[in-house]
Coordinates of C-alpha atoms in Angstrom, one line a residue:
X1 CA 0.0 0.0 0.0
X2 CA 1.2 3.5 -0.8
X3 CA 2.1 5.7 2.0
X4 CA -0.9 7.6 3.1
X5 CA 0.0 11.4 2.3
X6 CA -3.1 12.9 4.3
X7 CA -0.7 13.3 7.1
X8 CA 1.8 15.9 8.8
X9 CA 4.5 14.4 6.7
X10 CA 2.4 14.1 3.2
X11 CA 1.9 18.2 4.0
X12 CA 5.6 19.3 4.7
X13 CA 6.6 16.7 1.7
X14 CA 4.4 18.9 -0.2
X15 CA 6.0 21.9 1.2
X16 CA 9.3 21.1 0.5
X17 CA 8.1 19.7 -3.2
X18 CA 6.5 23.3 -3.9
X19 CA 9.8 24.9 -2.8
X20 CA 11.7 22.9 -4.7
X21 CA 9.9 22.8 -7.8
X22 CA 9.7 27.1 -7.4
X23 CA 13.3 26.9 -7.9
X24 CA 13.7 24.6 -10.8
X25 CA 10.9 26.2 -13.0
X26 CA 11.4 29.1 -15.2
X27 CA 10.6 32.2 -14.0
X28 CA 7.7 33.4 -14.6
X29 CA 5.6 30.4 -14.0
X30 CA 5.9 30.0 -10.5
X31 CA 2.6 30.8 -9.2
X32 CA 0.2 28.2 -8.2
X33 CA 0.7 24.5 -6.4
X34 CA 1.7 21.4 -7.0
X35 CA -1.1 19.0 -8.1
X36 CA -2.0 16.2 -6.0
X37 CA -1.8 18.6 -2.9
X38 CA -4.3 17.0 0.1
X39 CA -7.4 18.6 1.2
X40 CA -7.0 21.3 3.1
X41 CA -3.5 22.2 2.4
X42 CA -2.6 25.5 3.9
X43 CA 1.5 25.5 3.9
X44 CA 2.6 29.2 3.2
X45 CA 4.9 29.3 -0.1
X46 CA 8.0 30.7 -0.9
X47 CA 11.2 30.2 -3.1
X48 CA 14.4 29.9 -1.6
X49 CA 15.7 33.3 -1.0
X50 CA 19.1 33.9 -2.8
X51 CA 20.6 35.3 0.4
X52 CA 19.5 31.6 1.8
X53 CA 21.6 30.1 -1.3
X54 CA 24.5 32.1 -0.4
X55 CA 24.7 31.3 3.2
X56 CA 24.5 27.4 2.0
X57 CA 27.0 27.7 0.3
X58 CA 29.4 29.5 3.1
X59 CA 28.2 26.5 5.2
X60 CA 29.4 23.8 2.7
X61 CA 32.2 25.7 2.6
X62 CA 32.9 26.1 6.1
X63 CA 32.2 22.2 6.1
X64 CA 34.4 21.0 3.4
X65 CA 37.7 23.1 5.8
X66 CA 36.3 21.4 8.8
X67 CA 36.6 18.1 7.8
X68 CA 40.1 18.3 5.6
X69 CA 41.3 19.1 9.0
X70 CA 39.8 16.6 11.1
X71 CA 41.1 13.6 8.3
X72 CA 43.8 13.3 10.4
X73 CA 42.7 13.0 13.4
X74 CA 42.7 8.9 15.4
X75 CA 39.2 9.5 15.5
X76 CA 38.8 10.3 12.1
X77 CA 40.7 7.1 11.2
X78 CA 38.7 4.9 13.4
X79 CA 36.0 5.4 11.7
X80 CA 37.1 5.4 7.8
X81 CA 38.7 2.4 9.3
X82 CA 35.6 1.0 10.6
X83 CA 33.0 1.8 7.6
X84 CA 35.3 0.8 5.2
X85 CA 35.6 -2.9 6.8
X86 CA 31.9 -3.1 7.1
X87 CA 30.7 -1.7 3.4
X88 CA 34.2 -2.2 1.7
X89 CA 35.0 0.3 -0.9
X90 CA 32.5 2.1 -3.1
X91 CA 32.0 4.8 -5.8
X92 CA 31.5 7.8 -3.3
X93 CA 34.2 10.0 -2.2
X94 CA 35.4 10.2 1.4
X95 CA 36.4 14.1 1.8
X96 CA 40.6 14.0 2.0
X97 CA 41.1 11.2 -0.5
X98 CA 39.4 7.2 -0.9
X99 CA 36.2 5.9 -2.1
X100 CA 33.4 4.5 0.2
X101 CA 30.0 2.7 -0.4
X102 CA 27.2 5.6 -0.2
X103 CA 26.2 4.5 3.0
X104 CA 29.4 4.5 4.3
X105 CA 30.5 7.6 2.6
X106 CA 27.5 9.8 4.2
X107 CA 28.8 8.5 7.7
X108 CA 32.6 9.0 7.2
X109 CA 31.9 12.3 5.9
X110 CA 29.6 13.9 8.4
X111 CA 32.1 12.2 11.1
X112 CA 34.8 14.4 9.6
X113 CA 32.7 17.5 9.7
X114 CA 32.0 17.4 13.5
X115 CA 35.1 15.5 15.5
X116 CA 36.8 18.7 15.7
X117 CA 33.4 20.3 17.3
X118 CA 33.9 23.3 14.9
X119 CA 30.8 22.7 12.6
X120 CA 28.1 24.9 12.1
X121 CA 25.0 25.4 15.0
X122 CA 21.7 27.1 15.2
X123 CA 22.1 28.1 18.7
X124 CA 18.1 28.5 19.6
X125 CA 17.5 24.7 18.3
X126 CA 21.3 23.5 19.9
X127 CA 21.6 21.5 16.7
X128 CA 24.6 21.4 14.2
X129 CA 22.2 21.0 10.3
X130 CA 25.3 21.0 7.6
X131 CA 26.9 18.3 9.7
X132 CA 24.4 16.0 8.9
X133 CA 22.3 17.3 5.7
X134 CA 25.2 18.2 3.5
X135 CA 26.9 14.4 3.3
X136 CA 24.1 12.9 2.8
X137 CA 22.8 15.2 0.0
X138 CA 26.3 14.5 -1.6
X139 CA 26.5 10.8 -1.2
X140 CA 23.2 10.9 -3.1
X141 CA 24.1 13.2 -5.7
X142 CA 26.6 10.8 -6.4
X143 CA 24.3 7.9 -7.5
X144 CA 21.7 10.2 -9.2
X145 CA 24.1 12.4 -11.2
X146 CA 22.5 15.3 -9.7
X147 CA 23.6 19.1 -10.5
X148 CA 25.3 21.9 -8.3
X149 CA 21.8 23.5 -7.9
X150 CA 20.4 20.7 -6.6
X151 CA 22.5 19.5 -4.6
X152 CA 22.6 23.3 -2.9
X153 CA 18.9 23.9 -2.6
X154 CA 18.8 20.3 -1.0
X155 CA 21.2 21.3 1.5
X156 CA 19.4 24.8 1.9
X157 CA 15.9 22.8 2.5
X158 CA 17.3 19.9 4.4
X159 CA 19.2 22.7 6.5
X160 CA 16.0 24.5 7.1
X161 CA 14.0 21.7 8.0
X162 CA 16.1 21.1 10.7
X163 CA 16.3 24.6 12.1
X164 CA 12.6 24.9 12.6
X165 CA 12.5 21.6 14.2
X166 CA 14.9 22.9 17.1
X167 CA 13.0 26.1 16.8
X168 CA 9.8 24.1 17.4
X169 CA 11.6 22.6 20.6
X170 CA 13.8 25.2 21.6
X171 CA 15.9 23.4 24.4
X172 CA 16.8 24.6 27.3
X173 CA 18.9 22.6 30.1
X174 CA 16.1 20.9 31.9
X175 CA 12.8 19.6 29.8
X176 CA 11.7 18.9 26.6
X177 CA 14.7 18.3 24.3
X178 CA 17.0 18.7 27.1
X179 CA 18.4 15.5 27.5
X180 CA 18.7 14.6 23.3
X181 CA 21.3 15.4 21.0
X182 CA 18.8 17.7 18.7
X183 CA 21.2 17.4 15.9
X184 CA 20.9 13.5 15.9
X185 CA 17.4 13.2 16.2
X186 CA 16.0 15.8 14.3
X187 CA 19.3 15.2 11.5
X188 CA 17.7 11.9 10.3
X189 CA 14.6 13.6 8.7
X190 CA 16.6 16.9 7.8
X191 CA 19.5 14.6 5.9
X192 CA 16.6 12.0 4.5
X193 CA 14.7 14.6 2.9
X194 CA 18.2 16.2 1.5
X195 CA 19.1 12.9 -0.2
X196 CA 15.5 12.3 -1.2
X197 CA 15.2 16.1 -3.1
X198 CA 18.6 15.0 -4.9
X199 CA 17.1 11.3 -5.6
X200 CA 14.0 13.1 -7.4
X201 CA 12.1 11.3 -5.1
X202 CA 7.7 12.0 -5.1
X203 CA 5.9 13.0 -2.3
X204 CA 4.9 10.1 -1.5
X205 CA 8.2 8.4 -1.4
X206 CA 9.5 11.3 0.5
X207 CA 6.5 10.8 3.1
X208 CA 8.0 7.5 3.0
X209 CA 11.6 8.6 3.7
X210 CA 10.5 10.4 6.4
X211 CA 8.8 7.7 8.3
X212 CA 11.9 5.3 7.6
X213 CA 14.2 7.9 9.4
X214 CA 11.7 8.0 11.9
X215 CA 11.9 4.2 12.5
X216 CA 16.0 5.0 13.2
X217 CA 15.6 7.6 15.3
X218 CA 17.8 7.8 18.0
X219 CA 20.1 10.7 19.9
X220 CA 20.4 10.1 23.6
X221 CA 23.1 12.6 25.5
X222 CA 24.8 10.0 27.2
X223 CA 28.1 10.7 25.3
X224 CA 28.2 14.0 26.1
X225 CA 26.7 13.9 30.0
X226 CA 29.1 11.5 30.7
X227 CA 33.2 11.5 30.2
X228 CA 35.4 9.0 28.6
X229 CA 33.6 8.6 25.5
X230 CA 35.4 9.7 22.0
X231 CA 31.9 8.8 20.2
X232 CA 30.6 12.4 21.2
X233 CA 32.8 13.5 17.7
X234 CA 30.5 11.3 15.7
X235 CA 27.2 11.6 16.9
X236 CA 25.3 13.4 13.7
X237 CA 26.7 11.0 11.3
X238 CA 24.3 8.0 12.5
X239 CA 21.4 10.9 11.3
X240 CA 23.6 11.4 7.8
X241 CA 23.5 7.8 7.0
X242 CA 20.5 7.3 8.4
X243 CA 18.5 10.2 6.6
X244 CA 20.6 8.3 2.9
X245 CA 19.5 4.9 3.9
X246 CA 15.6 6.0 4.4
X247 CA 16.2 7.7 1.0
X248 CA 17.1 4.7 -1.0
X249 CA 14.9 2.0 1.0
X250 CA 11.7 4.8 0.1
X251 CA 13.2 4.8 -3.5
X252 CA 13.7 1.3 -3.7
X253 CA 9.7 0.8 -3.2
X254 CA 9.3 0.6 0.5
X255 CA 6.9 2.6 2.6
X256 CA 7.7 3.6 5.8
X257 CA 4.7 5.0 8.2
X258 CA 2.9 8.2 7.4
X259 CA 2.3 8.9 10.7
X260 CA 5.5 9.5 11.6
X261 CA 5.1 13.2 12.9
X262 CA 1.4 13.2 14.3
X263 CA 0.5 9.4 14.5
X264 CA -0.1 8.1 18.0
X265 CA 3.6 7.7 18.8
X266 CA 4.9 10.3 16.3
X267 CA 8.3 11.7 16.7
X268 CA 6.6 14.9 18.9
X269 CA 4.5 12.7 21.2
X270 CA 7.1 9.8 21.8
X271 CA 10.2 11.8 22.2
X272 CA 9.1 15.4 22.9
X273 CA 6.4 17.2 24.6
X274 CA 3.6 15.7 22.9
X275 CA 0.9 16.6 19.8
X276 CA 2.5 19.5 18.2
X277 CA 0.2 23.2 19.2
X278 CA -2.0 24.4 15.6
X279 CA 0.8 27.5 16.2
X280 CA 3.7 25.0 15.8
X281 CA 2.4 22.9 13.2
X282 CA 1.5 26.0 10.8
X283 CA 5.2 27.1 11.7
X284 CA 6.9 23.8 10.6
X285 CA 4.9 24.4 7.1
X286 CA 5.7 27.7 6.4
X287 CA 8.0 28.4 4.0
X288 CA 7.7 32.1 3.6
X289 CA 10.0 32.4 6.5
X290 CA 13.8 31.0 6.9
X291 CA 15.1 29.9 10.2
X292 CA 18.3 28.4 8.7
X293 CA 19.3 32.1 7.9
X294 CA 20.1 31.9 11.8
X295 CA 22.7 29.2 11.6
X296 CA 26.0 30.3 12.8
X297 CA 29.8 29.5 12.0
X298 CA 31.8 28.9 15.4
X299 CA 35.0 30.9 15.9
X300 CA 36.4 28.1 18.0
X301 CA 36.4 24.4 18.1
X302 CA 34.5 23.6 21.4
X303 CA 31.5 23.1 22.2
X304 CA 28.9 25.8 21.8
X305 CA 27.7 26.4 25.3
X306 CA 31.4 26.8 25.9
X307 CA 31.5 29.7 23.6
X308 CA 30.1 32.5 25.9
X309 CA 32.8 31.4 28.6
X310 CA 35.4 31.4 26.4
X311 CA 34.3 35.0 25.5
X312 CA 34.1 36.5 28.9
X313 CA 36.9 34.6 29.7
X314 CA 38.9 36.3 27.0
X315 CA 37.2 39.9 28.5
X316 CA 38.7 39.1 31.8
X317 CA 42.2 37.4 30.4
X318 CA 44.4 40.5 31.1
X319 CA 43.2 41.2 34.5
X320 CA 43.2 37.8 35.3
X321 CA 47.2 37.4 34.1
X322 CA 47.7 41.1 36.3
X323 CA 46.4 39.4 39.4
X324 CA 48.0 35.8 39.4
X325 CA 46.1 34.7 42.8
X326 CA 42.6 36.2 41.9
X327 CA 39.8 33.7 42.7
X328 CA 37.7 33.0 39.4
X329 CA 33.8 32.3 39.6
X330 CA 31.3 31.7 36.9
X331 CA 27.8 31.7 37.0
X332 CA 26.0 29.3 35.3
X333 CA 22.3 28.3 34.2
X334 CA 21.0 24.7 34.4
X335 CA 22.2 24.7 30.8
X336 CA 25.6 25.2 31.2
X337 CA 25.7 23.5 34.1
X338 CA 25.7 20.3 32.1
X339 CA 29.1 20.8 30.9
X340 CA 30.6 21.4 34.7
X341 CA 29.5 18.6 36.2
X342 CA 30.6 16.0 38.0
X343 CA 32.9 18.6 38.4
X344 CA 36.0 16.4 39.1
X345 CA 36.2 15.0 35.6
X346 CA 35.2 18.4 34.2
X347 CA 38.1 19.9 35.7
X348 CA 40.7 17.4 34.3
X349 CA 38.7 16.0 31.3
X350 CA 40.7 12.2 29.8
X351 CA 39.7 13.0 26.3
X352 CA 39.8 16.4 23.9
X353 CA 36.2 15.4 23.4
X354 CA 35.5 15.7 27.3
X355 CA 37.3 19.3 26.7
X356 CA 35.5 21.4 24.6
X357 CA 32.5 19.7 26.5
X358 CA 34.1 21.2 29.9
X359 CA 33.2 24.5 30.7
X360 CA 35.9 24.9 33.5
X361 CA 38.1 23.5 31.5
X362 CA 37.6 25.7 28.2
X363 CA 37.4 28.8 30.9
X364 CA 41.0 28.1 32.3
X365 CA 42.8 27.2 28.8
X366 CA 41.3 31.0 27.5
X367 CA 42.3 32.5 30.8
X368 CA 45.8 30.9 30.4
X369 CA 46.3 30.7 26.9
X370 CA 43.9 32.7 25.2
X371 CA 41.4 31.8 22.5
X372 CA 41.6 27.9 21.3
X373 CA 42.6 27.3 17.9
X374 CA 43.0 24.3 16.1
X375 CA 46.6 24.5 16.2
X376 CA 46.8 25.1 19.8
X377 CA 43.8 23.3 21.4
X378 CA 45.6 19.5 21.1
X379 CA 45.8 16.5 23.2
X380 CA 49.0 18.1 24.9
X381 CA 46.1 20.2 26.9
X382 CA 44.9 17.6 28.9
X383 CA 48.1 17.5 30.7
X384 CA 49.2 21.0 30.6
X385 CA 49.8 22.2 34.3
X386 CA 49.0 25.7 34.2
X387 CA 45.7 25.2 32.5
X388 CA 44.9 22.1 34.9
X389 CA 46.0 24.1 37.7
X390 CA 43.5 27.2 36.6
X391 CA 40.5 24.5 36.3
X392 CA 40.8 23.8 39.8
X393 CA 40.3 27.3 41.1
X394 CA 37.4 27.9 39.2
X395 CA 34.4 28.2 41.3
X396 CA 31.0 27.5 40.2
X397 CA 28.0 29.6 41.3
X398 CA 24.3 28.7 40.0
X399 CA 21.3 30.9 39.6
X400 CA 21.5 31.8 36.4
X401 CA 17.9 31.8 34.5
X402 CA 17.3 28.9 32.0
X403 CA 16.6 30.1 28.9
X404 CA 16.9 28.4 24.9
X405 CA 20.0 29.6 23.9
X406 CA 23.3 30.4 24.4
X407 CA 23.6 30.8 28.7
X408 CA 24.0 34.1 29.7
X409 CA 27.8 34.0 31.1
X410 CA 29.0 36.1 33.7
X411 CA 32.9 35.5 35.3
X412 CA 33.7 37.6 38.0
X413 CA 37.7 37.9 38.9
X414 CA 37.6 38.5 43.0
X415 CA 40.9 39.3 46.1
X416 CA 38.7 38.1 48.7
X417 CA 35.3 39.5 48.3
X418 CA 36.2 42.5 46.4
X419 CA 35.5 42.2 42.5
X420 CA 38.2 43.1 40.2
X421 CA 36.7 42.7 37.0
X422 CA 33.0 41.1 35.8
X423 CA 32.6 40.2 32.4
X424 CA 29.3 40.0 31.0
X425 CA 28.6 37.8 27.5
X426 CA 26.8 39.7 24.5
X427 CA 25.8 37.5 21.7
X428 CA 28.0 40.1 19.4
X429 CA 31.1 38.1 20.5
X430 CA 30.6 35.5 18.7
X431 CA 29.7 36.6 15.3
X432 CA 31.8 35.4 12.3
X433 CA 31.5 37.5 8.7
X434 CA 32.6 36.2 5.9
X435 CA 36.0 37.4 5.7
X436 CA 36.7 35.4 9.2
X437 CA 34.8 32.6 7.7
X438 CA 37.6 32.8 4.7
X439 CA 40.6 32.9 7.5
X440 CA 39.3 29.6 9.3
X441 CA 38.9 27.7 6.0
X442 CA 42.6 28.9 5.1
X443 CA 43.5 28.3 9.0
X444 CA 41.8 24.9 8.7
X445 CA 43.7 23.8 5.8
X446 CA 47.2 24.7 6.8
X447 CA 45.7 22.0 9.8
X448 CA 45.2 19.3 7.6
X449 CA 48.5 20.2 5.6
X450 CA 49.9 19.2 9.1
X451 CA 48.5 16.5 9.3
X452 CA 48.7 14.8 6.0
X453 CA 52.6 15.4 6.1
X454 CA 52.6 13.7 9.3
X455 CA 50.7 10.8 8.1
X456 CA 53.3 10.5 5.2
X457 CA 55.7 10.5 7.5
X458 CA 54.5 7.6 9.6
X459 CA 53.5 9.8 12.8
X460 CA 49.6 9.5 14.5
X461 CA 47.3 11.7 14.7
X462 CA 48.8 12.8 18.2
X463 CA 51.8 13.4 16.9
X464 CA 50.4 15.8 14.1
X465 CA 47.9 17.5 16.9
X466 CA 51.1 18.1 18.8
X467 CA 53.5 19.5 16.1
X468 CA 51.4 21.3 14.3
X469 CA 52.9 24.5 15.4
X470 CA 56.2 23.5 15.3
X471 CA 55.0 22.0 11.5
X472 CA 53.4 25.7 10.9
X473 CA 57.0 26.8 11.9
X474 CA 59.2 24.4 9.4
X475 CA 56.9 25.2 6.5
X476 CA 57.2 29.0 6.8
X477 CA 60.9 28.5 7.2
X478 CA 60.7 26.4 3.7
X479 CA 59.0 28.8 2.2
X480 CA 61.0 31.2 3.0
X481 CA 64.4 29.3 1.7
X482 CA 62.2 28.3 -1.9
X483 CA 60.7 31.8 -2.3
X484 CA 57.3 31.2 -1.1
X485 CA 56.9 28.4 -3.8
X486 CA 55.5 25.7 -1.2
X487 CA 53.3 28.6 0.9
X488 CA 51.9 30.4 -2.8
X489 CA 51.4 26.1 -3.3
X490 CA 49.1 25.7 -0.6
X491 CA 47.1 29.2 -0.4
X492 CA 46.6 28.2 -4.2
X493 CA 44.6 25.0 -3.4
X494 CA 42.6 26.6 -0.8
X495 CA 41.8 29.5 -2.7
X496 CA 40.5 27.4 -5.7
X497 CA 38.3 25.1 -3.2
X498 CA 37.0 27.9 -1.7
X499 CA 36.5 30.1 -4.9
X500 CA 34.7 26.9 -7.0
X501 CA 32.1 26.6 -4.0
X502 CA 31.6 30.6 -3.5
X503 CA 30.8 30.0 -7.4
X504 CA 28.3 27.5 -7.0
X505 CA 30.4 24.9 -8.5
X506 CA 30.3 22.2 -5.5
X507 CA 30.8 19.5 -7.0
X508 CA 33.7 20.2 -8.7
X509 CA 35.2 21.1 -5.0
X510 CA 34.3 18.3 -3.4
X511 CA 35.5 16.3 -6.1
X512 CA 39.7 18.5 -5.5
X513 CA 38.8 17.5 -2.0
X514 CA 37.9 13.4 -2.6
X515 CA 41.6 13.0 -4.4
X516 CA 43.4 15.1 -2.2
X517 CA 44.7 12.9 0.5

């Protein structure tokens, strides 16, 4: 039997099919609805906005640096490892060099994009969309021959999709929301319905898509609650493959449940708050206004409810080195407080993962060392003394209001009881234009240079984390003694990756970046 599209999900596969046909037809005949629409229909229509386009393609992007840096990580080749010995080689390209089945590919991929904790967020919905969404629109643009358009305005919709998903939630640190990784659960429908635009899929095989990432669904915070666990790098790329494998099962001729949204156990009632409010509902169909235009690029690779800590931490640095013995308190909300507790562990975190998860950790490396970086932030941290020893006099003090969000950080630098400086966060401090978007994809790809000559040269992944300014160092020196040759080499490469995506040519990109090992 067909899936049944007089459903939640037959009406935002409609949505998302009206979009997406706006954009392919010529202009001029854009007016009017998709036939076969269900009674009733009453989703608000809009093309994609070409601003929308534009930030897509900063985010694939912003992405595509990400993960060339993170190829070398051990994490990153645990899990090429891994795939590769499960689904063997294939005819999709793993980003950094190597083939991999789709499947495989859409997990290796999104892995790469988020072990570093440096991908892109939507900080109201807590969710990381290009992380998940953008593999598995390529892995299926691979198989269907798609073109640079589509594979963008899949991302853009997929993307979008889900933002308004966290919007609908909008998590806060206790609740509804609170204790899932948002980007996991609500990334299986966001990346499904990606790969299912680029497959050509109908609405009724998208309604079925949608139901068969529903089936997958999973997300629990475990990995990031707790400590020890490297698997908190990976988490969105179970939604990336997940999202591709409902794709191809829904074009493949099976239907997955309609009622996956608003049956009896739908996604909102099982895992959420319940039935979704007539308010909500009308927002999840409306596409006449853009919630992924909110989606961010991080400055630093940590965690994002680190971010305001590291910022008021970085307001506060100077005092802080001018008074050596100053106590150090932060307030926190029940949000933050997530990442300071048990507090022990937190202070002297076993893994980088456990980290940039740490917010007294990520407070003492800024107040010592200033801002993280990719070059800087490595697994020598976790045993540097004068970062460890600032941890431990960081003082926690709750009260803070709850709120969706980033947390509203305060650090306060005390001599007894007498305040020497309080810095306050404003949501300004982390904004990144497009110009600094353009120095962390260069930044990120003198990384993976690191790295890659590292791996040549036999080292691990620690090894390349640890020299990488030392590396930095050699190379300028080389440069210098060939005339820039090497250097002019490199900023080459990046600039023609970066230069084909900012001209909509993505594919041809992504395909530099799948033989560049």
């Amino acid at each position: 039997m067909a899936a049944d599209i007089a459903s939640l999900s037959g009406e935002l596969a409609q949505a998302l099919l009206q979009v997406w046909s706006h954009a392919r037809a010529p202009a001029g005949s854009r007016a009017g609805t998709l036939a076969g629409a269900p009674p009733g229909f009453q989703a608000s229509q809009g093309d994609l906005p070409a601003d929308l386009r534009a930030k897509t393609l900063l985010h694939i992007a912003d992405s595509l640096g990400i993960a060339l840096a993170a190829r070398g990580t051990d994490l990153g080749r645990q899990v090429i490892d891994a795939l590769q010995a499960g689904h063997g080689e294939g005819a999709c390209g793993l980003i950094g060099g190597g083939r991999a089945a789709p499947l495989a590919a859409a997990f290796i991929n999104s892995a790469l994009i988020h072990i570093l904790d440096y991908d892109d967020i939507h900080d109201l919905g807590r969710l990381h969309p290009s992380t998940c969404v953008l593999p598995a629109a390529l892995a299926a643009a691979s198989l269907a021959g798609a073109t640079d358009e589509e594979v963008v305005d899949a991302v853009a919709l997929g993307n979008e999709l889900v933002c308004r998903l966290g919007v609908i939630c909008a998590p806060q640190g206790e609740g509804p929301g609170s204790e899932w990784f948002l980007t996991q659960l609500f990334g299986y429908l966001g990346a499904g319905m990606a790969a299912g635009l680029v497959l050509k899929l109908d609405q009724r095989q998208l309604v079925s898509t949608l139901g068969l990432a529903y089936m997958q669904l999973a997300g629990g915070k475990e990995a990031g609650f707790g400590t020890g666990a490297t698997a908190r790098g990976l988490y969105p790329a179970f939604a990336a493959q997940g999202g591709l494998q409902a794709a191809l099962l829904a074009r493949a001729g099976v239907t997955g449940p309609a009622g996956a949204l608003d049956g009896a156990v739908g996604l909102f009632r099982l895992y959420l708050t319940g039935a979704l409010a007539p308010r909500q509902r009308a927002m999840l169909l409306d596409f006449s206004q853009w919630h992924a235009r909110q989606v961010d690029i991080k400055p630093w690779p940590s965690c994002r409810l680190s971010h305001p800590y590291i910022a008021v931490a970085l307001a506060a640095r100077a005092t802080s080195l001018a008074h050596p013995a100053a106590r150090v308190r932060v307030a926190v909300n029940p949000s933050s407080g997530r990442l300071c507790r048990p507090l022990a562990q937190r202070r002297r975190p076993v893994t980088l993962q456990d980290a940039k998860y740490s917010i007294p950790f990520m407070t003492a490396y800024t107040l010592v060392h200033g801002a993280p970086t990719l070059q800087g932030f490595s697994s020598q941290v976790l045993s540097d003394k004068d970062v460890l020893h600032m941890a431990e006099r960081i003082e926690l003090e709750d009260g803070l209001p709850d709120n969706p969000g980033h947390p509203p950080a305060v650090l306060a630098l005390l001599d007894g009881e007498q305040v020497l400086q309080q810095s306050r966060f404003v949501a300004q401090d982390l904004g990144v234009d497009a110009l600094q978007a353009r120095a962390k994809f260069d930044d990120c790809l003198d990384f993976a240079d690191a790295g890659a000559e590292n791996s040549a040269a036999g080292g691990t992944a620690k090894d390349a984390a640890e020299g990488t300014a030392k590396g930095t160092a050699k190379r300028a020196a080389k440069d210098m003694a060939d005339g820039g040759g090497d250097r002019a080499g490199r900023d080459g490469q990046a600039g023609a990756l970066w230069d084909a995506i900012m001209e909509g040519r993505v594919l041809a990109a992504f395909d530099m970046a799948y033989k560049d090992a």
